[in-house]
Short mmCIF file of C-alpha atoms and ligand atoms in Angstrom, two decimals:
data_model
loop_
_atom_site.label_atom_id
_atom_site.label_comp_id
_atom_site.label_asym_id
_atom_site.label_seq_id
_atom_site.Cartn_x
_atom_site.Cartn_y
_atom_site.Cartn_z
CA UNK A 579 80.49 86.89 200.15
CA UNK A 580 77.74 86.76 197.57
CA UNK A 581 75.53 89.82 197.23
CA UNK A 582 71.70 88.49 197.73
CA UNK A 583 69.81 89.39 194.63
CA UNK A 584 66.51 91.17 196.58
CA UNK A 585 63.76 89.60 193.97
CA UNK A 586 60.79 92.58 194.12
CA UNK A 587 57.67 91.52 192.91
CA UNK A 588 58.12 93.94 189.64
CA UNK A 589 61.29 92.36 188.96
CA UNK A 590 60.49 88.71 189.20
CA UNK A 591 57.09 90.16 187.14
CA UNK A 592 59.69 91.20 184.58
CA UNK A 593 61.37 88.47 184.38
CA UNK A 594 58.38 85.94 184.13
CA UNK A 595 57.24 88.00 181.41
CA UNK A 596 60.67 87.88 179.70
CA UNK A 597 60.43 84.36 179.67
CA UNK A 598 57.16 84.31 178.31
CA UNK A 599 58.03 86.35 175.57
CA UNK A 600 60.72 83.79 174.74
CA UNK A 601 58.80 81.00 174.94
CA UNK A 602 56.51 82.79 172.70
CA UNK A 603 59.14 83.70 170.12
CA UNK A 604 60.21 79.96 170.22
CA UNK A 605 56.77 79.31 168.90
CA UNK A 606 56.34 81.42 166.27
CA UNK A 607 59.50 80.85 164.84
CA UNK A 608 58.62 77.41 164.40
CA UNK A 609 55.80 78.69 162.24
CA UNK A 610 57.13 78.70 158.54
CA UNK A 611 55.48 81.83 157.37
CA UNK A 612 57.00 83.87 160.41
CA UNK A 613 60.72 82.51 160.61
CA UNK A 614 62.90 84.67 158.48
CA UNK A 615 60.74 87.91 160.67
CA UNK A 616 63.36 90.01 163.01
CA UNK A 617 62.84 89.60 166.18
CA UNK A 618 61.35 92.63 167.55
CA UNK A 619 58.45 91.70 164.92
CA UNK A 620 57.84 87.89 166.53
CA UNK A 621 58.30 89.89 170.65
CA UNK A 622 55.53 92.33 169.12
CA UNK A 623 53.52 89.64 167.61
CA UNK A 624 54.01 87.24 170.68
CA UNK A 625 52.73 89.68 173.11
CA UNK A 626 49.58 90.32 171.30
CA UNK A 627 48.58 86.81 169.84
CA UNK A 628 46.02 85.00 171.06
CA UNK A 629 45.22 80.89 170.67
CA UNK A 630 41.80 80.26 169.53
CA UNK A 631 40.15 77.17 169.13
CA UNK A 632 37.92 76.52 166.55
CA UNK A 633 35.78 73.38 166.04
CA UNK A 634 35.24 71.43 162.92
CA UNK A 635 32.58 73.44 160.87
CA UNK A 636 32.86 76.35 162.48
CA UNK A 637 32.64 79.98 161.03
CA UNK A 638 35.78 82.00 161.57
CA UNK A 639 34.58 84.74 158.59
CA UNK A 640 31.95 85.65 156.65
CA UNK A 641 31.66 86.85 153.61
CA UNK A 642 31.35 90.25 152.98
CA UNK A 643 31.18 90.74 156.61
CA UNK A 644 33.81 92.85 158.67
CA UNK A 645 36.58 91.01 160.06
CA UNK A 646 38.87 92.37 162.70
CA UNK A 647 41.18 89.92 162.83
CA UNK A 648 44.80 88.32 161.69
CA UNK A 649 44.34 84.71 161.92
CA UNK A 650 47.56 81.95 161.70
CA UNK A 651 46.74 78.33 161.74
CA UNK A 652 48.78 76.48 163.89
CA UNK A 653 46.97 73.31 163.90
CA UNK A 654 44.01 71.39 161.47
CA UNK A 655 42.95 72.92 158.00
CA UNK A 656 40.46 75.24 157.12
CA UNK A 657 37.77 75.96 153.72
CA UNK A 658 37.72 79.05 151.89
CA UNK A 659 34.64 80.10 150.11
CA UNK A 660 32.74 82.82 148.12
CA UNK A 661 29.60 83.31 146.01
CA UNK A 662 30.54 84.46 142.23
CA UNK A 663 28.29 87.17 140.86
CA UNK A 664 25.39 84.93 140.41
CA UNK A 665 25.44 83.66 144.08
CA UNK A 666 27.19 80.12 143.32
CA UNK A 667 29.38 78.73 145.72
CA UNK A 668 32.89 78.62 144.17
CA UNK A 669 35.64 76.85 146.48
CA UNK A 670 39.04 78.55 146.91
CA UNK A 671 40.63 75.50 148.44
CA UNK A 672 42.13 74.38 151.60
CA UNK A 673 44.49 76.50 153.97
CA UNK A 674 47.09 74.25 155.59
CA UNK A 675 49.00 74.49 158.72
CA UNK A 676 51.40 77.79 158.46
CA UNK A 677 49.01 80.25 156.40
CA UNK A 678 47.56 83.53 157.44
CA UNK A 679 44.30 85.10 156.96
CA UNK A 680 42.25 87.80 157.22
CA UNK A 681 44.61 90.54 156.50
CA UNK A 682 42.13 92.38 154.12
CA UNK A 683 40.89 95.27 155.78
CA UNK A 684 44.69 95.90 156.44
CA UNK A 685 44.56 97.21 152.88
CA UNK A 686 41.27 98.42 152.25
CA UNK A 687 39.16 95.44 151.44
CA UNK A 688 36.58 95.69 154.27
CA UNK A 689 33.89 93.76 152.58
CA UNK A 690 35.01 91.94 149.68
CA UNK A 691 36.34 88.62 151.62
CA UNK A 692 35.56 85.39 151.43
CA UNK A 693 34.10 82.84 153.78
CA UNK A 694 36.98 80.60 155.84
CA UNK A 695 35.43 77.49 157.95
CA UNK A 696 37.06 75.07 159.94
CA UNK A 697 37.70 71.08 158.08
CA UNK A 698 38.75 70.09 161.49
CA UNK A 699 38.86 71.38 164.68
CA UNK A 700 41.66 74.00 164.80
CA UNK A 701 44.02 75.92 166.60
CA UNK A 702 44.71 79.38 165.32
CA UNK A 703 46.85 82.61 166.58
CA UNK A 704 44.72 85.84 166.35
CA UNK A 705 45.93 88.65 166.46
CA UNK A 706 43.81 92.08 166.31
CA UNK A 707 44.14 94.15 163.23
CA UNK A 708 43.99 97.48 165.22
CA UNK A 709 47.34 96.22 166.87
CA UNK A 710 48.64 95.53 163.74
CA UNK A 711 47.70 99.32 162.14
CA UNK A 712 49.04 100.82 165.64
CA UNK A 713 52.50 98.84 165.52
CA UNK A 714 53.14 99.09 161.69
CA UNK A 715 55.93 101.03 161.39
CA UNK A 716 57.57 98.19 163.86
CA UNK A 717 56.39 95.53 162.28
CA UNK A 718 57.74 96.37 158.67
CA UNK A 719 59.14 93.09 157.35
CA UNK A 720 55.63 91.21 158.48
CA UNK A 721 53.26 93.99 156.83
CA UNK A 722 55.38 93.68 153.46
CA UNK A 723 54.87 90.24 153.67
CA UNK A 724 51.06 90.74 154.38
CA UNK A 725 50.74 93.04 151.23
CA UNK A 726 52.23 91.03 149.04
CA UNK A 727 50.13 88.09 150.13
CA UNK A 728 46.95 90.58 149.84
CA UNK A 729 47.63 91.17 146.45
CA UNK A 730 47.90 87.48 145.47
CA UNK A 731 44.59 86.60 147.09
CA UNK A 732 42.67 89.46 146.22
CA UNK A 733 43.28 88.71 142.11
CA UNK A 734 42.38 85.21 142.97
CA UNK A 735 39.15 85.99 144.19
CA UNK A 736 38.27 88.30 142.01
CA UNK A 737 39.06 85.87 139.04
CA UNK A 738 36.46 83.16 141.37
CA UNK A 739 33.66 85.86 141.63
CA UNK A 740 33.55 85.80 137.42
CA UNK A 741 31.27 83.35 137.01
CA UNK A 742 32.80 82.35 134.12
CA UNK A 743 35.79 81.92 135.24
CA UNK A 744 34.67 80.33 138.49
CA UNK A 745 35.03 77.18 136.19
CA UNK A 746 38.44 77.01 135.90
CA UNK A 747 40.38 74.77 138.23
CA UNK A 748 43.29 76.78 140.58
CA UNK A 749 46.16 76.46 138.32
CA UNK A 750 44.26 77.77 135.60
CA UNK A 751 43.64 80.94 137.53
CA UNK A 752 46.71 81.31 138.70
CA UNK A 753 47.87 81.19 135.02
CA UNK A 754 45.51 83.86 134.03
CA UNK A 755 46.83 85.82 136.81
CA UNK A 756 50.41 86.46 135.32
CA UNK A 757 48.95 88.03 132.15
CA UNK A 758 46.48 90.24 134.04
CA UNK A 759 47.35 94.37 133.49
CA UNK A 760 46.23 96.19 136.94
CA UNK A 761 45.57 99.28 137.10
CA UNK A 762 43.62 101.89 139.10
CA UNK A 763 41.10 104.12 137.94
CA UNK A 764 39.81 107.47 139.19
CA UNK A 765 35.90 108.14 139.93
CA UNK A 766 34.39 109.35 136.56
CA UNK A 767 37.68 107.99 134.05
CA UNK A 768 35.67 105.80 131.36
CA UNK A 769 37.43 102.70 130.97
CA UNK A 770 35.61 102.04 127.68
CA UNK A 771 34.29 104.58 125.72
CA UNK A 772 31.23 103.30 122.71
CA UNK A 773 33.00 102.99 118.84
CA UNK A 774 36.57 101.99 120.35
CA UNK A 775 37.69 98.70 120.26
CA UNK A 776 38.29 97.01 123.63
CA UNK A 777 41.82 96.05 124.54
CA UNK A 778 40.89 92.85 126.71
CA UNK A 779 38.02 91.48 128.58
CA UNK A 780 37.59 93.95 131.51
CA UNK A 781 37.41 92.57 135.49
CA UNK A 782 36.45 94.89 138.16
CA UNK A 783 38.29 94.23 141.20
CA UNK A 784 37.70 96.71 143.61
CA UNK A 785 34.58 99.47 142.69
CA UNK A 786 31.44 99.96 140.77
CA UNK A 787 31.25 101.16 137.17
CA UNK A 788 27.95 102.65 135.32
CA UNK A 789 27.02 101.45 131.43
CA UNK A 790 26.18 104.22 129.49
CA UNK A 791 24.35 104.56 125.98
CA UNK A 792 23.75 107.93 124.28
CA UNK A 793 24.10 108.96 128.29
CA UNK A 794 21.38 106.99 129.33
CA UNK A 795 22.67 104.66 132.16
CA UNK A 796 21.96 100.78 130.90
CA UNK A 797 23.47 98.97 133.28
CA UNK A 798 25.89 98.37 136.83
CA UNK A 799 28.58 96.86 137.18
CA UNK A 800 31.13 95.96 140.19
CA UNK A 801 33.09 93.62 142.14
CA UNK A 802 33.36 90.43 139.96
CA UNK A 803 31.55 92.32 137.00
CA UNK A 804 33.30 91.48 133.44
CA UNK A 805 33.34 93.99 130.19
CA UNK A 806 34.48 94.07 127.05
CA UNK A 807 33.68 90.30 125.93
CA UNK A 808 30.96 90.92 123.35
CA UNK A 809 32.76 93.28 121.42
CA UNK A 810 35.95 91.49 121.47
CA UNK A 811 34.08 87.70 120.36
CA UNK A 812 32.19 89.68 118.00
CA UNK A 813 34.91 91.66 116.77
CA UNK A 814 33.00 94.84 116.47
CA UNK A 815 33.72 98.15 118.26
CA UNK A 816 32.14 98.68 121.64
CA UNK A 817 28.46 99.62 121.94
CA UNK A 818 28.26 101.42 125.23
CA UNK A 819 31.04 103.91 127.43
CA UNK A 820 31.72 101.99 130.47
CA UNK A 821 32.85 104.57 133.51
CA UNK A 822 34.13 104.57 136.89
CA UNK A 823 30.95 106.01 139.49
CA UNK A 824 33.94 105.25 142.32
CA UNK A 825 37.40 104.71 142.68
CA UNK A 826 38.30 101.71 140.85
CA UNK A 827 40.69 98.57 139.95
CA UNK A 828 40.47 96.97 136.56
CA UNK A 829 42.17 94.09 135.81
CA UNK A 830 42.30 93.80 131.95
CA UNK A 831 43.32 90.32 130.11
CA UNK A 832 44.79 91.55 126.75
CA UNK A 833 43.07 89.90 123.59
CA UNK A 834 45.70 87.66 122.95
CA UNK A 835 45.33 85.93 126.03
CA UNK A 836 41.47 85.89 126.00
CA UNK A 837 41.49 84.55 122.56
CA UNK A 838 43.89 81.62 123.45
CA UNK A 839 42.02 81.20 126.97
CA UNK A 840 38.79 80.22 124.35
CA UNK A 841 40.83 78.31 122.29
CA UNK A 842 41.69 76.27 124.98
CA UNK A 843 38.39 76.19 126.78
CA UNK A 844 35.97 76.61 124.01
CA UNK A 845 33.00 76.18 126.68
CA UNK A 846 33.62 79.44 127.84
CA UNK A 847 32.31 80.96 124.68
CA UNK A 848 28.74 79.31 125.50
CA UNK A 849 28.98 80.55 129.33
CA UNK A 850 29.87 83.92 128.63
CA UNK A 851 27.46 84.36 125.70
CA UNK A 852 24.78 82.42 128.54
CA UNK A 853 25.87 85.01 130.70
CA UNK A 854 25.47 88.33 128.65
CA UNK A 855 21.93 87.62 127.51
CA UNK A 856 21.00 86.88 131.42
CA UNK A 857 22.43 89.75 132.48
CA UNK A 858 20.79 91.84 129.05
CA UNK A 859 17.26 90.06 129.71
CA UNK A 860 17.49 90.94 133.49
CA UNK A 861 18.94 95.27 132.35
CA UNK A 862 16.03 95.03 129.83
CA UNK A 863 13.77 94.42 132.53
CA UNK A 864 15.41 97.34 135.32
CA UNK A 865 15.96 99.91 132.14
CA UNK A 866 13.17 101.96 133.37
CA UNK A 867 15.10 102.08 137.44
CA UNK A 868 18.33 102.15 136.24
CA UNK A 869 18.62 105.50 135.99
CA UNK A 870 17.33 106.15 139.68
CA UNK A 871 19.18 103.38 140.97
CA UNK A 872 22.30 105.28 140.14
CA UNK A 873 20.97 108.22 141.01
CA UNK A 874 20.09 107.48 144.72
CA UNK A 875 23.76 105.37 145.40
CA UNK A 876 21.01 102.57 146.38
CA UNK A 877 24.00 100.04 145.09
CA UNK A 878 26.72 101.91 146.36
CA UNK A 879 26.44 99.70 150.51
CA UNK A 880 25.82 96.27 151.31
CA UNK A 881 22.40 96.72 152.28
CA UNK A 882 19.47 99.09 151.90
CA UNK A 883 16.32 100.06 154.32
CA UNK A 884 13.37 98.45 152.52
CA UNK A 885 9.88 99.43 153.60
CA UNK A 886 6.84 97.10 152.25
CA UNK A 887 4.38 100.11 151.01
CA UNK A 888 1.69 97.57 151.04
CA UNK A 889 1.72 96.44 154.36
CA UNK A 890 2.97 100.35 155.53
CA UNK A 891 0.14 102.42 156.55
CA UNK A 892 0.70 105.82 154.43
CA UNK A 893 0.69 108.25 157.41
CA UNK A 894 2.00 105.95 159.52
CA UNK A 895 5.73 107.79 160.33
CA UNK A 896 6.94 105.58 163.65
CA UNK A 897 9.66 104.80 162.63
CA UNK A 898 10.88 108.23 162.00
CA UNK A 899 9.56 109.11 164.82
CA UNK A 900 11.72 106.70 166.43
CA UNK A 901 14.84 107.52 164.69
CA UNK A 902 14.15 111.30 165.52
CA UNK A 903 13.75 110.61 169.26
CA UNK A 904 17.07 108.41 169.59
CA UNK A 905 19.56 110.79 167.36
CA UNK A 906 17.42 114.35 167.67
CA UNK A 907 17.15 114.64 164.31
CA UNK A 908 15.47 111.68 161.38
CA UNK A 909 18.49 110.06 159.80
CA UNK A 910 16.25 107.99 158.15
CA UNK A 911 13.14 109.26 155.50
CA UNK A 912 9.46 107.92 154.59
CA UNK A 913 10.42 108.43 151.11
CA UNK A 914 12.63 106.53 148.85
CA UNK A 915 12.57 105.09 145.26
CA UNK A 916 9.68 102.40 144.44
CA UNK A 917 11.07 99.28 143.40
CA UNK A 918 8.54 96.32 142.92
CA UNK A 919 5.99 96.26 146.18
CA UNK A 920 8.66 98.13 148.66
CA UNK A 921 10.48 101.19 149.26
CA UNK A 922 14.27 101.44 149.32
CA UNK A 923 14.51 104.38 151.47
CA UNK A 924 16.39 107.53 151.45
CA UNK A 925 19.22 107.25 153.97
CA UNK A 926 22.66 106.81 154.38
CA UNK A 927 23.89 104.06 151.57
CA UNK A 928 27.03 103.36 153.78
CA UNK A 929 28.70 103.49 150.57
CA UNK A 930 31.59 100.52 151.02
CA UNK A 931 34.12 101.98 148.89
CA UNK A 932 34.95 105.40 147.93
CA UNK A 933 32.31 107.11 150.11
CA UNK A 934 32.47 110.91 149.12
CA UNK A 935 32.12 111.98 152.23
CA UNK A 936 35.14 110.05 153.77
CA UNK A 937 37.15 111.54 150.89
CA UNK A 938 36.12 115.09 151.72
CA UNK A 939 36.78 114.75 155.43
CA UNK A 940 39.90 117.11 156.31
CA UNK A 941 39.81 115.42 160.00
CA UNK A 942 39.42 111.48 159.02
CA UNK A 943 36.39 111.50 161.14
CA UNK A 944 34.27 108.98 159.51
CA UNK A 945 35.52 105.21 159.92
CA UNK A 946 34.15 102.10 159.67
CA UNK A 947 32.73 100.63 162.67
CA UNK A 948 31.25 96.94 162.08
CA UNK A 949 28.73 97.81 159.08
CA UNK A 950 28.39 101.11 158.96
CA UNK A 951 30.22 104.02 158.62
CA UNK A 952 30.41 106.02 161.61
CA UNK A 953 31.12 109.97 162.98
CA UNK A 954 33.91 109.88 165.23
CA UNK A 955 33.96 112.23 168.06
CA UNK A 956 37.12 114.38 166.23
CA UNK A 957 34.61 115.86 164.11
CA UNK A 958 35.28 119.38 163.61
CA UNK A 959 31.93 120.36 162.47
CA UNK A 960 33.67 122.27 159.45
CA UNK A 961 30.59 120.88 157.26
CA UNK A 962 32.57 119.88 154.42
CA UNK A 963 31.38 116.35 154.16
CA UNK A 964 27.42 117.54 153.75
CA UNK A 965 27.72 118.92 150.02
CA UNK A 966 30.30 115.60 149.24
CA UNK A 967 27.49 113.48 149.78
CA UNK A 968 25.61 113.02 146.47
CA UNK A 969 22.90 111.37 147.95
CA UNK A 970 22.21 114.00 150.60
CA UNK A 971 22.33 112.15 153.73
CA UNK A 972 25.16 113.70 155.34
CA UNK A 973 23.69 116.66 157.65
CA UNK A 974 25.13 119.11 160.56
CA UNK A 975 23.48 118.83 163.99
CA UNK A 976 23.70 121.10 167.13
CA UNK A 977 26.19 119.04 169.57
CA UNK A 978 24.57 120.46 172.66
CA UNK A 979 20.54 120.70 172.51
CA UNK A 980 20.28 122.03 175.71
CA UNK A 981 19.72 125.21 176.32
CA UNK A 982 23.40 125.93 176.75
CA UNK A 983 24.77 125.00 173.88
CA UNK A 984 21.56 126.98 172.27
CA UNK A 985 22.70 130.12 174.26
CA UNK A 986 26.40 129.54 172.99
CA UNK A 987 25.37 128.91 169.20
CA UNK A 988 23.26 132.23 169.93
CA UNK A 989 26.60 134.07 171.03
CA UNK A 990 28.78 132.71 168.36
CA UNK A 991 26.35 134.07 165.75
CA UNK A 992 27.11 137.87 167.49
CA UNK A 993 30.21 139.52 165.32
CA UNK A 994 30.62 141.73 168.38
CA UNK A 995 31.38 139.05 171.02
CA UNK A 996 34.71 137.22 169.85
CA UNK A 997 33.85 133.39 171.19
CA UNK A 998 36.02 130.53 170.43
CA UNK A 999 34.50 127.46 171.57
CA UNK A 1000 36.14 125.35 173.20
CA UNK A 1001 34.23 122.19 171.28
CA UNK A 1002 32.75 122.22 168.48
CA UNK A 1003 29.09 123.72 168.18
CA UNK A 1004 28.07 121.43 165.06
CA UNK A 1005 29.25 117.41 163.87
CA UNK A 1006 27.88 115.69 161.16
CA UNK A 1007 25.33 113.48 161.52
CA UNK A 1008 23.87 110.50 159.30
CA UNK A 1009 22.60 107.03 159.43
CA UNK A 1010 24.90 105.13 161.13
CA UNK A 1011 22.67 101.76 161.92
CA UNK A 1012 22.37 103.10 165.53
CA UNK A 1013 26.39 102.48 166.53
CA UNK A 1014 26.22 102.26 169.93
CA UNK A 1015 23.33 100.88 170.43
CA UNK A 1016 21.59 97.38 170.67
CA UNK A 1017 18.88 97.94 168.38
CA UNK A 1018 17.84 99.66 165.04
CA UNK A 1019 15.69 102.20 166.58
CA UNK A 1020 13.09 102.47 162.99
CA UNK A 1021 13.43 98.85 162.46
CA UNK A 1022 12.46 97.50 165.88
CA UNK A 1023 9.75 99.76 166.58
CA UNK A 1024 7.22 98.60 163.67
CA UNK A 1025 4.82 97.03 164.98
CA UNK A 1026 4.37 94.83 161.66
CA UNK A 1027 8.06 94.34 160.60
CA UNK A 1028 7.44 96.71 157.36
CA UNK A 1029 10.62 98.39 157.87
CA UNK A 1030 13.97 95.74 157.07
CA UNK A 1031 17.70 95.78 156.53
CA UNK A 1032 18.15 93.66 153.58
CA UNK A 1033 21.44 92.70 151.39
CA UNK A 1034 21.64 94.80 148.01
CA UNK A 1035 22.60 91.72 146.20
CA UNK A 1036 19.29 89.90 146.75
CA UNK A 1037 17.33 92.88 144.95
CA UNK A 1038 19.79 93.60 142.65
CA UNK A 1039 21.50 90.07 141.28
CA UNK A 1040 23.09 91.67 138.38
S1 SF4 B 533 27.02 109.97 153.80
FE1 SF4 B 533 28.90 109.07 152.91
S2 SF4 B 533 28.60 106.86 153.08
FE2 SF4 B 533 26.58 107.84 153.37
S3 SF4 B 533 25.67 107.88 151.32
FE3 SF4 B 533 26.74 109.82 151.58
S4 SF4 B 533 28.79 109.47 150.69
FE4 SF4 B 533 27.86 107.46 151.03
S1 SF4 B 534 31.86 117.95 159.59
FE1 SF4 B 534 33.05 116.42 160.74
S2 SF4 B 534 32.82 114.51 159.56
FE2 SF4 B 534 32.19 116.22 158.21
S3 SF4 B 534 34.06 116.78 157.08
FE3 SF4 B 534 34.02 118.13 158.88
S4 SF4 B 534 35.21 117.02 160.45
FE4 SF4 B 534 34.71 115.51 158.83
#
């Protein structure tokens, strides 16, 4: 006689799922990009995708925004877009059926991005990023694949934020791209140095760079910044050391292949030589901030706290009155550097690549958390992240402000009493736009909106 099979719930919940799984795996193997992946990648990938729909002219990223997600379109077509350096909309083309997106912050690029809309309303997979970091060492074919895409797109859209270059069609940038040298530079390496001939025409890719003459600072220069072109048109040596204020990747086209790039698109010579004097007029003009520009890191974030001094009431001091009553301690400061009729105040510049005092931090305790960059609760309190900071905005802060942990900070300072505390007495503290909370505490409570969050790039064009 045949044994019955007793079907418990978990069982039959086991097998549903199984079949799920394989109905999943079905699916993305039909998907072009994902059918030569093993399949323990496409069960991982199956179980954490998610169908989204999109409608036609929606936003799925922004750019220079964070993203948190792999997307994979399954159905319709979607734009990609960015602004080159002088805020023009340059068009990186269509993404069909089959492509993936929005793997940057996978590798680092948090902000630089690019723009994707829908053409038509669309069906994409989504899949979270943080599953992606958590399951990488299973999902090792897919992640190569990912990086190797990365780099591809990442040159492209570097060679679209040159405004120059933003001219040429697709297959002329994808030219350029197989005689491009990469290579990564540490913070403080000049890449040019004044009296030396430049080897190519300089591209940053990732980082920002200071222009130096006689060690004054002349000039910035970052994502989507070019150097190098004057000297080479002019054939003279270079006027000015060019060097790295963070981490940084150059991409360098060697003279050969800028000379015949001219030769073949002799308009360029007019837009670049358009472009220097704009961006010589415009340094002529900032010479005098330059210097304290650099200084304060007030280009190294996204954004900057501006405060209208005119409309600001001078002992007015709400706001860090309001930032001292959410956090315990102001975060944010009254002062700042004067830059036309407003204030960029001194805080945190949420410095967006190569922040110092992520670099210093033995415990990885500062992340990125939306915009800002953020304490994490396996702070140690070992300090070293205060003196890394060169803009001082990194502090230490009692954890407990109660009177216990007073009493226990008391204690610790005693050499007789041997106390090991069981948590930390001291984290680090800094701006972090309020994380956790719904509001900006200094910007919402002005009573005359004096106090405002605004993108670096519309004070600072150049
Ligand atoms: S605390 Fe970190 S992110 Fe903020 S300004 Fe200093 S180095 Fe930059
Ligand atoms: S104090 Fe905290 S955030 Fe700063 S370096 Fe030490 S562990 Fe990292």
């Amino acid at each position: 006689m045949a044994k019955t099979v007793l079907r418990t719930p978990e069982s039959l919940s086991r097998q549903q799922l199984r079949l799920r799984d394989d109905q999943r795996i079905t699916a993305l193997r039909e998907i072009p990009v994902l059918e030569a992946l093993p399949l323990s990648e496409l069960r991982l990938l199956g179980r954490h995708a998610v169908l989204r729909v999109f409608a036609d002219q929606a936003t799925i990223l922004t750019e220079r925004m964070p993203n948190e997600y792999l997307y994979i379109v399954l159905h319709g077509t979607v734009m990609v877009n960015l602004h080159d350096r002088i805020g023009r909309d340059v068009s990186l083309g269509r993404l069909p059926v089959g492509t993936m997106f929005g793997e940057g912050p996978l590798f680092g690029n948090r902000f630089g991005g690019v723009s994707v809309v829908a053409q038509s309303s669309c069906q994409l997979l989504q899949i979270s990023l943080d599953v992606l970091r958590r399951e990488q060492a299973q999902l090792g074919q897919l992640m190569t694949q990912l990086r190797a895409m990365y780099r591809q797109r990442l040159v492209q859209s570097t060679l679209a934020r040159v405004p120059f270059l933003a001219q040429l069609s697709d297959q002329e940038r994808s030219d350029l791209i197989e005689q491009l040298i990469v290579r990564d530079v540490q913070r403080g390496e000049y890449i040019v140095r004044a009296g030396n001939r430049p080897n190519g025409l300089h591209l940053i890719e990732l980082g920002q760079c200071a222009v130096a003459r006689d060690d004054q600072v002349v000039g910035h220069l970052e994502e989507g910044d070019f150097f190098g072109a004057l000297a080479l048109m002019s054939e003279t040596p270079a006027t000015d050391d060019v060097r790295a204020v963070t981490p940084c990747t150059i991409m360098t086209l060697p003279s050969l292949s800028f000379f015949e790039l001219l030769r073949q698109r002799p308009e360029l010579t007019t837009a670049i030589t358009q472009l220097l004097t704009e961006r010589r007029d415009y340094i002529e003009r900032q010479k005098e901030e330059l210097g304290g520009i650099l200084q304060k890191g007030i280009r190294r974030g996204d954004t900057v706290f501006v405060r209208d001094v005119n409309r600001c009431p001078a002992d007015c001091r709400l706001c860090v009155q309001a930032c001292t009553t959410r956090h315990g301690a102001a975060r944010m400061h009254h002062t700042g550097m004067l830059h036309e009729q407003v204030m960029l105040v001194d805080a945190c510049r949420q410095c967006r690549h190569g922040a110092e005092c992520v670099e210093a931090c033995p415990s990885n305790a500062i992340t990125w958390q939306g915009t800002a960059l953020v304490i994490q609760e396996n702070c140690t309190g070992c300090g070293d992240c205060v003196p890394a900071c060169p803009y001082e905005a990194m502090t230490l802060e009692p954890r407990d402000r109660s009177w216990r942990g007073q009493l226990q900070r008391g204690l610790a300072q005693m050499p007789l009493i041997p106390l090991t505390p069981q948590t930390p007495l001291y984290q680090a503290a800094k701006c972090d736009f309020c994380a956790g909370h719904d509001d900006m505490a200094c910007v919402s409570v002005c009573p005359i909106g004096a106090l405002r969050l605004v993108a670096v790039e519309t004070l600072f064009p150049y």
